[in-house]
PDB file of C-alpha atoms in Angstrom:
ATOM      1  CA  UNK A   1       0.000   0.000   0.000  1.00  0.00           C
ATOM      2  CA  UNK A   2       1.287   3.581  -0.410  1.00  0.00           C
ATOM      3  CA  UNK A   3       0.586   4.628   3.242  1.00  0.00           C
ATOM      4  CA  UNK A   4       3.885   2.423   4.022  1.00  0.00           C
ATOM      5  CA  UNK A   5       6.204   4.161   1.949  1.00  0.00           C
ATOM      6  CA  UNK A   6       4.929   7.488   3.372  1.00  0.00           C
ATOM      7  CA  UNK A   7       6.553   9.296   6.600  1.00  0.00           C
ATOM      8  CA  UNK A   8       4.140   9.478   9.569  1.00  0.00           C
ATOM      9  CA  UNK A   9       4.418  12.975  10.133  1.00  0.00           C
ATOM     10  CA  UNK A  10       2.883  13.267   7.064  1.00  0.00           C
ATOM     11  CA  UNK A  11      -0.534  11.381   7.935  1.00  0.00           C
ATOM     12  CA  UNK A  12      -1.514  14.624   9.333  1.00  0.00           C
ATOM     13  CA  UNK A  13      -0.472  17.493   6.559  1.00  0.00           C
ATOM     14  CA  UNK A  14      -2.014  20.163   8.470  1.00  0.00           C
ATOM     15  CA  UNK A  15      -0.287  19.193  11.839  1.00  0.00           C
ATOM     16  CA  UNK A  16       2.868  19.158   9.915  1.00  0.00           C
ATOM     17  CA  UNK A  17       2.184  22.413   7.940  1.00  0.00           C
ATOM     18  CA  UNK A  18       1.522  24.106  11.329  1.00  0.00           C
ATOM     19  CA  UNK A  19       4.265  23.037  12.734  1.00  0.00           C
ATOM     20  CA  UNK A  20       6.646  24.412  10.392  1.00  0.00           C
ATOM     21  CA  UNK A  21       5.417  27.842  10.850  1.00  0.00           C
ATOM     22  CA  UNK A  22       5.689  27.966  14.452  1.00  0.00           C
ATOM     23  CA  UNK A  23       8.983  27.141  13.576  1.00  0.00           C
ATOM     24  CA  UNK A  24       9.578  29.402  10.900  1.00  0.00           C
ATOM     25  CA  UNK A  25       8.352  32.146  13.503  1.00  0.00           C
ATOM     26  CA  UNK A  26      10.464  30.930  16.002  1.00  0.00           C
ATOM     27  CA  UNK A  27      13.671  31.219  13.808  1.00  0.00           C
ATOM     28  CA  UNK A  28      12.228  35.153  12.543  1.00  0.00           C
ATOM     29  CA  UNK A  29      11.938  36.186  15.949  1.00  0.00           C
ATOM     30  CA  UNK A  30      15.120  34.732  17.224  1.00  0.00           C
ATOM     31  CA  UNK A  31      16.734  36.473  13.672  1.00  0.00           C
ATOM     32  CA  UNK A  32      14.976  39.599  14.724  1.00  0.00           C
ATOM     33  CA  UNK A  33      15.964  39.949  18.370  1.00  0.00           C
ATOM     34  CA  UNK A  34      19.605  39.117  17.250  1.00  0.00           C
ATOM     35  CA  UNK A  35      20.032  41.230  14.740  1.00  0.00           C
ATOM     36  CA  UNK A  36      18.629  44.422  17.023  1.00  0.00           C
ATOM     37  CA  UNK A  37      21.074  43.557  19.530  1.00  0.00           C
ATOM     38  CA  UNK A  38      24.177  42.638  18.019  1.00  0.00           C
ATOM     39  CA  UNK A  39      24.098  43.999  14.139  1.00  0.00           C
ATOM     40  CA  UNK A  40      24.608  40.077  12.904  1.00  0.00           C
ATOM     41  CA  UNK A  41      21.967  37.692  11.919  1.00  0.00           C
ATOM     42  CA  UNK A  42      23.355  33.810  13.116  1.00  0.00           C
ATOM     43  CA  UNK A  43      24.410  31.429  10.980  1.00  0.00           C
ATOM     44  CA  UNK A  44      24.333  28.170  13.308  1.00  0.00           C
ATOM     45  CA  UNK A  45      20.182  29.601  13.396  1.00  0.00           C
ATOM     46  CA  UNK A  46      19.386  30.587   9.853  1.00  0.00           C
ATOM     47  CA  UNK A  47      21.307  27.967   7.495  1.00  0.00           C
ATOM     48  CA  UNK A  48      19.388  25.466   9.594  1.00  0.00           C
ATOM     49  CA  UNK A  49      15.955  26.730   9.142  1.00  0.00           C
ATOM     50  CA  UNK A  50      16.913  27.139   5.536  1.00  0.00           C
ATOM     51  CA  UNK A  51      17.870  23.396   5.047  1.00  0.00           C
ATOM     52  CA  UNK A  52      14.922  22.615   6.959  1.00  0.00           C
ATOM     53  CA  UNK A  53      12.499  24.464   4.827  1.00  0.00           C
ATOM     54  CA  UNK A  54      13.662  23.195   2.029  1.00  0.00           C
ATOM     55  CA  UNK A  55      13.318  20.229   2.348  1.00  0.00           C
ATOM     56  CA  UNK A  56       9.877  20.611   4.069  1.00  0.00           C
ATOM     57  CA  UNK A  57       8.630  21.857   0.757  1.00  0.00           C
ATOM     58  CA  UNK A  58      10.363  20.012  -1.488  1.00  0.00           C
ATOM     59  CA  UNK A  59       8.550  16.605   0.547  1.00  0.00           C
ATOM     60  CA  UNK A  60       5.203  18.943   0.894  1.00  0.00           C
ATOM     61  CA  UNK A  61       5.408  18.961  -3.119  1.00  0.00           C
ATOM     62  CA  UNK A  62       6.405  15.793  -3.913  1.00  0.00           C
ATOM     63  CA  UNK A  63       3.383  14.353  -1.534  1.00  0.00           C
ATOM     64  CA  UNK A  64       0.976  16.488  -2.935  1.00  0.00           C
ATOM     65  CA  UNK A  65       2.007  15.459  -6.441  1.00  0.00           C
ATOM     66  CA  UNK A  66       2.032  11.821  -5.628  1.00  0.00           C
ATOM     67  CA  UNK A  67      -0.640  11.098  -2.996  1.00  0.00           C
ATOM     68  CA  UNK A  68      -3.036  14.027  -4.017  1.00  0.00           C
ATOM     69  CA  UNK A  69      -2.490  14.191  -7.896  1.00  0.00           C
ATOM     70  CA  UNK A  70      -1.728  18.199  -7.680  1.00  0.00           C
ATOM     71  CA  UNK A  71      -0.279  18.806 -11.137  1.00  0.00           C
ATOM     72  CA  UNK A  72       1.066  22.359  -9.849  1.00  0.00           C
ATOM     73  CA  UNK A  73       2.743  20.858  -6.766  1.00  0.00           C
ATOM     74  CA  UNK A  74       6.050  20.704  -8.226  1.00  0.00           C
ATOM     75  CA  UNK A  75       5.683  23.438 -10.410  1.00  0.00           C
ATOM     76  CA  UNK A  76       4.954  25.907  -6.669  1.00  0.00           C
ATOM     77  CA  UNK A  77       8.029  24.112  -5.333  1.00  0.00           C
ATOM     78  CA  UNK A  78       9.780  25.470  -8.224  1.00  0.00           C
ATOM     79  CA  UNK A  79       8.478  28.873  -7.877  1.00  0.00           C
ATOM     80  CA  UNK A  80       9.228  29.004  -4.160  1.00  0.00           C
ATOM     81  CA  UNK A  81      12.844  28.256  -4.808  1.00  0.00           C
ATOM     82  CA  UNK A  82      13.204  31.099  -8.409  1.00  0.00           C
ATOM     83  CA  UNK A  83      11.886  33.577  -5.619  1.00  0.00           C
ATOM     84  CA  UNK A  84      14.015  32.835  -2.885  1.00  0.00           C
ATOM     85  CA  UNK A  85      17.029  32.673  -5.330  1.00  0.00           C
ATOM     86  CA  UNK A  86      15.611  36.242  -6.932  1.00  0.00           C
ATOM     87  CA  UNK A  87      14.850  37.604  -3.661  1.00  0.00           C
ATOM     88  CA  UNK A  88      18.560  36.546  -2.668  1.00  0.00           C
ATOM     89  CA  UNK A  89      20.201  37.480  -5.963  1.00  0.00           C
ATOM     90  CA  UNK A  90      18.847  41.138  -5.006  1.00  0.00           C
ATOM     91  CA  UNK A  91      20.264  41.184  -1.588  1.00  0.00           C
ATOM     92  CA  UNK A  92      23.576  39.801  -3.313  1.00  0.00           C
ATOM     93  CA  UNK A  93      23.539  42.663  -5.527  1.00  0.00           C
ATOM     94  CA  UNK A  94      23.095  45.183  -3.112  1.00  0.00           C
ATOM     95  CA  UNK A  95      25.522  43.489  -1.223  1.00  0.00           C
ATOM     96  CA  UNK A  96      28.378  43.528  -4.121  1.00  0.00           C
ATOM     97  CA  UNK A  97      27.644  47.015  -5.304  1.00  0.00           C
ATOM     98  CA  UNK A  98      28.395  48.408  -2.146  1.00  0.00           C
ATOM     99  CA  UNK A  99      30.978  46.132  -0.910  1.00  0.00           C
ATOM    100  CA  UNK A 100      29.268  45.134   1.823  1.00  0.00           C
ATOM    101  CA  UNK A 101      28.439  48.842   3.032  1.00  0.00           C
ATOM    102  CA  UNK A 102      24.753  48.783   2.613  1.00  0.00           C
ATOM    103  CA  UNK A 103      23.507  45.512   3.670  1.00  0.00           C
ATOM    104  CA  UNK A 104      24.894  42.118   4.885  1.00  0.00           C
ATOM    105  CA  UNK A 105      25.271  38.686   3.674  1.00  0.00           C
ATOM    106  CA  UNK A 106      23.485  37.580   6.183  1.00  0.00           C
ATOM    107  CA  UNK A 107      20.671  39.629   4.668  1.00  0.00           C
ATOM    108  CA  UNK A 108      21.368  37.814   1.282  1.00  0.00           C
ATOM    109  CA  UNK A 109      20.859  34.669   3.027  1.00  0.00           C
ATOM    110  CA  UNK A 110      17.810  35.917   5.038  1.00  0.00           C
ATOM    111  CA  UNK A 111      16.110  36.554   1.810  1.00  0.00           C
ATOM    112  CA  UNK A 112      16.790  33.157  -0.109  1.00  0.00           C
ATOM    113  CA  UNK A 113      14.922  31.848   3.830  1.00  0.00           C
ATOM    114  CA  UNK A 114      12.199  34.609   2.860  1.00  0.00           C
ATOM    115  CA  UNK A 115      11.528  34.321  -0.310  1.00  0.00           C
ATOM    116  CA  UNK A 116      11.433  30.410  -0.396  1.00  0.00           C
ATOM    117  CA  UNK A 117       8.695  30.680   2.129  1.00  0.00           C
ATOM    118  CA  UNK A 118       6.723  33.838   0.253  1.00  0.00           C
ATOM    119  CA  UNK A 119       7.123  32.018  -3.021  1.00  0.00           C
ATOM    120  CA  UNK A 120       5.881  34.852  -5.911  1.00  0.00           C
ATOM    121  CA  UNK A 121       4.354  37.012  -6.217  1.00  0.00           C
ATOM    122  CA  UNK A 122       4.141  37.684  -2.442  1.00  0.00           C
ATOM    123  CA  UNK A 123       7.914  38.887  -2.596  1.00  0.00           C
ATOM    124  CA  UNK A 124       7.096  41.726  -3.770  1.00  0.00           C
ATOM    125  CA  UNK A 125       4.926  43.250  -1.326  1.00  0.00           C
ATOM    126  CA  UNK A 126       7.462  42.109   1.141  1.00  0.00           C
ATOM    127  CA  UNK A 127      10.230  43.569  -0.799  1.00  0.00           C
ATOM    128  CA  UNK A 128       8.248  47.392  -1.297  1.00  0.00           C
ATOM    129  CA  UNK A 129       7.112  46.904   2.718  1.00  0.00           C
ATOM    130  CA  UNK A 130      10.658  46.109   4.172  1.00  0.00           C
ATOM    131  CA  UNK A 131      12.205  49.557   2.065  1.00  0.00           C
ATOM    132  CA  UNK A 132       9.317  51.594   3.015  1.00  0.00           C
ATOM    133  CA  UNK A 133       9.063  50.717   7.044  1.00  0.00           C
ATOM    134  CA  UNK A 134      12.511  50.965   6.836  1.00  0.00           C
ATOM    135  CA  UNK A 135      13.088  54.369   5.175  1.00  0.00           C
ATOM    136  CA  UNK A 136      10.440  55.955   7.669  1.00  0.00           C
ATOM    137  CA  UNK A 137      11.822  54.309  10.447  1.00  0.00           C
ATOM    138  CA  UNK A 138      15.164  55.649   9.422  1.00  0.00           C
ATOM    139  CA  UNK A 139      14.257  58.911   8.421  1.00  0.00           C
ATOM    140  CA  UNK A 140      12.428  59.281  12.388  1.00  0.00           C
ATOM    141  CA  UNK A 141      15.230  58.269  13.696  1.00  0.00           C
ATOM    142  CA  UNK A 142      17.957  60.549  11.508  1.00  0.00           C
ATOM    143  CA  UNK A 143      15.213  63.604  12.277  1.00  0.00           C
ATOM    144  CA  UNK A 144      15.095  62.967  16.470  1.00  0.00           C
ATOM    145  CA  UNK A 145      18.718  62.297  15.859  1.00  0.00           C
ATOM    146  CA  UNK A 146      18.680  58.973  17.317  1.00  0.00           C
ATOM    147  CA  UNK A 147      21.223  57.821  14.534  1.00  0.00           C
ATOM    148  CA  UNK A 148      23.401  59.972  11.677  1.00  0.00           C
ATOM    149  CA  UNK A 149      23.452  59.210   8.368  1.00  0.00           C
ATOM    150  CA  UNK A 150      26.110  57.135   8.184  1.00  0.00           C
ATOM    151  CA  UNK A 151      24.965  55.022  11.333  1.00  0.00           C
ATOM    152  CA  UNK A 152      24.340  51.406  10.966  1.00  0.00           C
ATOM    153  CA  UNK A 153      20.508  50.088  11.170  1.00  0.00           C
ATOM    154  CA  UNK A 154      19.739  46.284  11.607  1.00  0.00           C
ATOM    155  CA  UNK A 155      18.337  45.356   8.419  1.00  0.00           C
ATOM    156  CA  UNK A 156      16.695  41.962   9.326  1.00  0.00           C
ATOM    157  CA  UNK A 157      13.460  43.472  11.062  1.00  0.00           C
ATOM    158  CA  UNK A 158      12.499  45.299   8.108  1.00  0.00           C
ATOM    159  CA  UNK A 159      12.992  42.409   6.124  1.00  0.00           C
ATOM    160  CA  UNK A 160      10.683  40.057   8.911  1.00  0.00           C
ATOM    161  CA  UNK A 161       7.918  42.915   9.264  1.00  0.00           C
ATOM    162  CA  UNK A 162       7.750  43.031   5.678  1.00  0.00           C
ATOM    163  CA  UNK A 163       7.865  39.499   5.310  1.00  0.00           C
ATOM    164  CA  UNK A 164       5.049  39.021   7.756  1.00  0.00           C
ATOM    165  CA  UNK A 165       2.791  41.712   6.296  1.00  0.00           C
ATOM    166  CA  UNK A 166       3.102  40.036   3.001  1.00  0.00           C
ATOM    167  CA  UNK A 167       2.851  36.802   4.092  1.00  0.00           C
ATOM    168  CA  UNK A 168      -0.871  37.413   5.392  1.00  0.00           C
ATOM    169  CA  UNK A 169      -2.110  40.280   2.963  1.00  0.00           C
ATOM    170  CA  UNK A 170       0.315  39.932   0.144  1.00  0.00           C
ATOM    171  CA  UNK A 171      -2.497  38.797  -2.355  1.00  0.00           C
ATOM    172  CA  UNK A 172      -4.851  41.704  -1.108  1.00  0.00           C
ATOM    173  CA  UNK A 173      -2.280  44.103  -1.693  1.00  0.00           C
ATOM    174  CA  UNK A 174      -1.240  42.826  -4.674  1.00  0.00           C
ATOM    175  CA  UNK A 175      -4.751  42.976  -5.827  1.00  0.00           C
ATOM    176  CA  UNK A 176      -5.385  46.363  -4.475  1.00  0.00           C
ATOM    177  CA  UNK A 177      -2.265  47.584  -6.618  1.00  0.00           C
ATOM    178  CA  UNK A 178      -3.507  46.101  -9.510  1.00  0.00           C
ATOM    179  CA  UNK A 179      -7.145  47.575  -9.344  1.00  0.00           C
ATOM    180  CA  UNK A 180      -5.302  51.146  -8.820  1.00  0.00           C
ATOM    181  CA  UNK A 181      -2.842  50.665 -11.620  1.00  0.00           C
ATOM    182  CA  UNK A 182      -5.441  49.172 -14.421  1.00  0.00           C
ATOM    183  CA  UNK A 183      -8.594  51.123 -13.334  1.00  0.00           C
TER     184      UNK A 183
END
């Protein structure tokens, strides 16, 4: 029977599926608090919930391909990885172009985690969010002089507020966009 050649933990999808974002959250808030306090976003925390994740969807897929006969399984798996390699690729650019000045490589790697999980077209509300809650929280702090120019700003909450925003009303403001933009 197929049941046997099927891992238990994934008798109960929706157990599983809600387990994996209490431990994506986990990770964000751990990333989050970190990267406040000490300017660096872990390694021995984020690499791991990257493996992890990927290999969470890449099983999700291939089960929901197999077991469910979802033609677009594999083909969402494949889109979750091009936008966590785009989202990355970004970050990497940003990264290169300023040697390093403007934003971190842990922030390069932050966004492969991000985008993986945001798949498209969610990245890029999340993207638009992170720059703008960070530009006014910069500005505010530049104008009550709580920082200089020049001063370094964590970049990693930005990146998890946006990612969270977009994560539960990315498709609403992606719709809302488009009904402004064709209308």
């Amino acid at each position: 029977t197929p049941f046997l050649i099927i891992p238990p933990f994934f008798y109960d999808l929706f157990l599983f599926e809600t387990l994996h974002y209490f431990f994506i959250t986990s990770v964000l808030i751990i990333i989050f608090v970190y990267d406040l306090k000490h300017f660096l976003i872990p390694d021995k925390i984020l690499l791991p919930a990257i493996f992890i994740s990927f290999f969470y969807y890449l099983l999700r897929s291939i089960y929901l391909f197999f077991f469910y006969k979802n033609p677009t399984a594999l083909l969402n798996f494949s889109y979750a990885l091009l936008s966590g390699t785009l989202f990355s690729l970004f970050f990497l650019c940003l990264y290169l172009i300023s040697s390093g000045k403007w934003i971190g490589l842990g922030d390069v790697k932050l966004g492969f985690f991000l985008g993986l999980i945001l798949g498209w077209p969610k990245i890029i509300p999340s993207l638009f969010i992170t720059y703008l809650i960070g530009g006014i929280i910069g500005i505010g702090l530049i104008v009550f002089k709580k920082k200089k120019p020049k001063s370094e700003i964590p970049f990693a909450p930005f990146l998890i507020t946006g990612f969270f925003i977009a994560f539960f009303f990315g498709q609403d403001l992606i719709r809302w966009y488009l009904n402004l933009t064709i209308q």
